[in-house]
One Martini backbone bead per residue (centre of mass of N, CA, C, O) as a GRO file, in nm:
protein
   98
    1UNK     BB    1   7.620   3.382  27.966
    2UNK     BB    2   7.447   3.340  28.228
    3UNK     BB    3   7.524   3.594  28.362
    4UNK     BB    4   7.496   3.917  28.450
    5UNK     BB    5   7.640   4.192  28.372
    6UNK     BB    6   7.694   4.518  28.447
    7UNK     BB    7   7.589   4.615  28.168
    8UNK     BB    8   7.310   4.495  28.187
    9UNK     BB    9   7.220   4.649  28.443
   10UNK     BB   10   7.253   4.932  28.322
   11UNK     BB   11   7.043   4.899  28.099
   12UNK     BB   12   6.805   4.833  28.279
   13UNK     BB   13   6.813   5.096  28.445
   14UNK     BB   14   6.778   5.290  28.204
   15UNK     BB   15   6.502   5.185  28.112
   16UNK     BB   16   6.352   5.243  28.376
   17UNK     BB   17   6.402   5.550  28.379
   18UNK     BB   18   6.269   5.607  28.107
   19UNK     BB   19   5.985   5.486  28.164
   20UNK     BB   20   5.930   5.627  28.469
   21UNK     BB   21   6.117   5.815  28.580
   22UNK     BB   22   6.279   5.997  28.835
   23UNK     BB   23   6.019   6.077  29.005
   24UNK     BB   24   5.872   5.785  29.044
   25UNK     BB   25   6.081   5.597  29.181
   26UNK     BB   26   6.078   5.690  29.482
   27UNK     BB   27   5.774   5.641  29.521
   28UNK     BB   28   5.781   5.338  29.458
   29UNK     BB   29   5.985   5.259  29.677
   30UNK     BB   30   5.822   5.364  29.917
   31UNK     BB   31   5.572   5.185  29.871
   32UNK     BB   32   5.722   4.915  29.889
   33UNK     BB   33   5.830   4.952  30.178
   34UNK     BB   34   5.556   4.975  30.318
   35UNK     BB   35   5.444   4.704  30.229
   36UNK     BB   36   5.665   4.529  30.363
   37UNK     BB   37   5.617   4.624  30.653
   38UNK     BB   38   5.325   4.531  30.674
   39UNK     BB   39   5.375   4.236  30.609
   40UNK     BB   40   5.570   4.174  30.842
   41UNK     BB   41   5.375   4.250  31.074
   42UNK     BB   42   5.156   4.040  31.001
   43UNK     BB   43   5.331   3.788  31.027
   44UNK     BB   44   5.410   3.830  31.325
   45UNK     BB   45   5.119   3.831  31.433
   46UNK     BB   46   5.049   3.545  31.342
   47UNK     BB   47   5.273   3.404  31.504
   48UNK     BB   48   5.178   3.509  31.784
   49UNK     BB   49   4.896   3.379  31.777
   50UNK     BB   50   5.010   3.081  31.770
   51UNK     BB   51   5.185   3.102  32.048
   52UNK     BB   52   4.954   3.152  32.215
   53UNK     BB   53   4.806   3.024  32.476
   54UNK     BB   54   4.547   2.860  32.565
   55UNK     BB   55   4.313   2.834  32.779
   56UNK     BB   56   4.256   2.645  33.033
   57UNK     BB   57   4.021   2.460  33.206
   58UNK     BB   58   4.125   2.532  33.497
   59UNK     BB   59   4.136   2.854  33.477
   60UNK     BB   60   3.858   2.833  33.323
   61UNK     BB   61   3.539   2.862  33.356
   62UNK     BB   62   3.257   2.746  33.256
   63UNK     BB   63   2.997   2.913  33.104
   64UNK     BB   64   2.867   2.651  32.977
   65UNK     BB   65   2.709   2.405  32.878
   66UNK     BB   66   2.657   2.181  32.670
   67UNK     BB   67   2.504   2.151  32.393
   68UNK     BB   68   2.255   2.039  32.246
   69UNK     BB   69   2.143   1.829  32.032
   70UNK     BB   70   2.088   1.828  31.709
   71UNK     BB   71   1.883   1.779  31.470
   72UNK     BB   72   1.833   1.559  31.214
   73UNK     BB   73   1.810   1.552  30.894
   74UNK     BB   74   1.617   1.453  30.633
   75UNK     BB   75   1.768   1.263  30.353
   76UNK     BB   76   1.524   1.156  30.231
   77UNK     BB   77   1.398   1.080  29.903
   78UNK     BB   78   1.207   1.100  29.647
   79UNK     BB   79   1.153   0.993  29.354
   80UNK     BB   80   1.237   1.114  29.037
   81UNK     BB   81   1.063   1.206  28.763
   82UNK     BB   82   1.087   1.243  28.449
   83UNK     BB   83   1.016   1.424  28.203
   84UNK     BB   84   0.846   1.454  27.935
   85UNK     BB   85   0.886   1.444  27.619
   86UNK     BB   86   0.917   1.654  27.357
   87UNK     BB   87   0.708   1.702  27.089
   88UNK     BB   88   0.719   1.767  26.779
   89UNK     BB   89   0.574   1.946  26.554
   90UNK     BB   90   0.411   1.839  26.243
   91UNK     BB   91   0.355   2.131  26.148
   92UNK     BB   92   0.447   2.195  25.817
   93UNK     BB   93   0.502   2.480  25.629
   94UNK     BB   94   0.511   2.612  25.333
   95UNK     BB   95   0.610   2.852  25.152
   96UNK     BB   96   0.463   3.102  24.989
   97UNK     BB   97   0.417   3.185  24.670
   98UNK     BB   98   0.364   3.473  24.460
   0.00000   0.00000   0.00000
């Protein structure tokens, strides 16, 4: 009972045709095919980008000298004192009865 028999696949295909209709299935398959083609071309382009060798220092003259060192920010901070606790007001009035 592990693998699906051909009858199972036929029932699954019939349910898909009933749910989506025979008109929408070719359009969906066409869109899926286009998406896969675009995905494959992007993956190949990324792989080609990684394979192209970077220009070496000998072949390309340096455009500028190394940038000057940037100043380092002062990371020391003054100690922060916590705010004073808020005291609840002790004025509690009872509701007046009529």
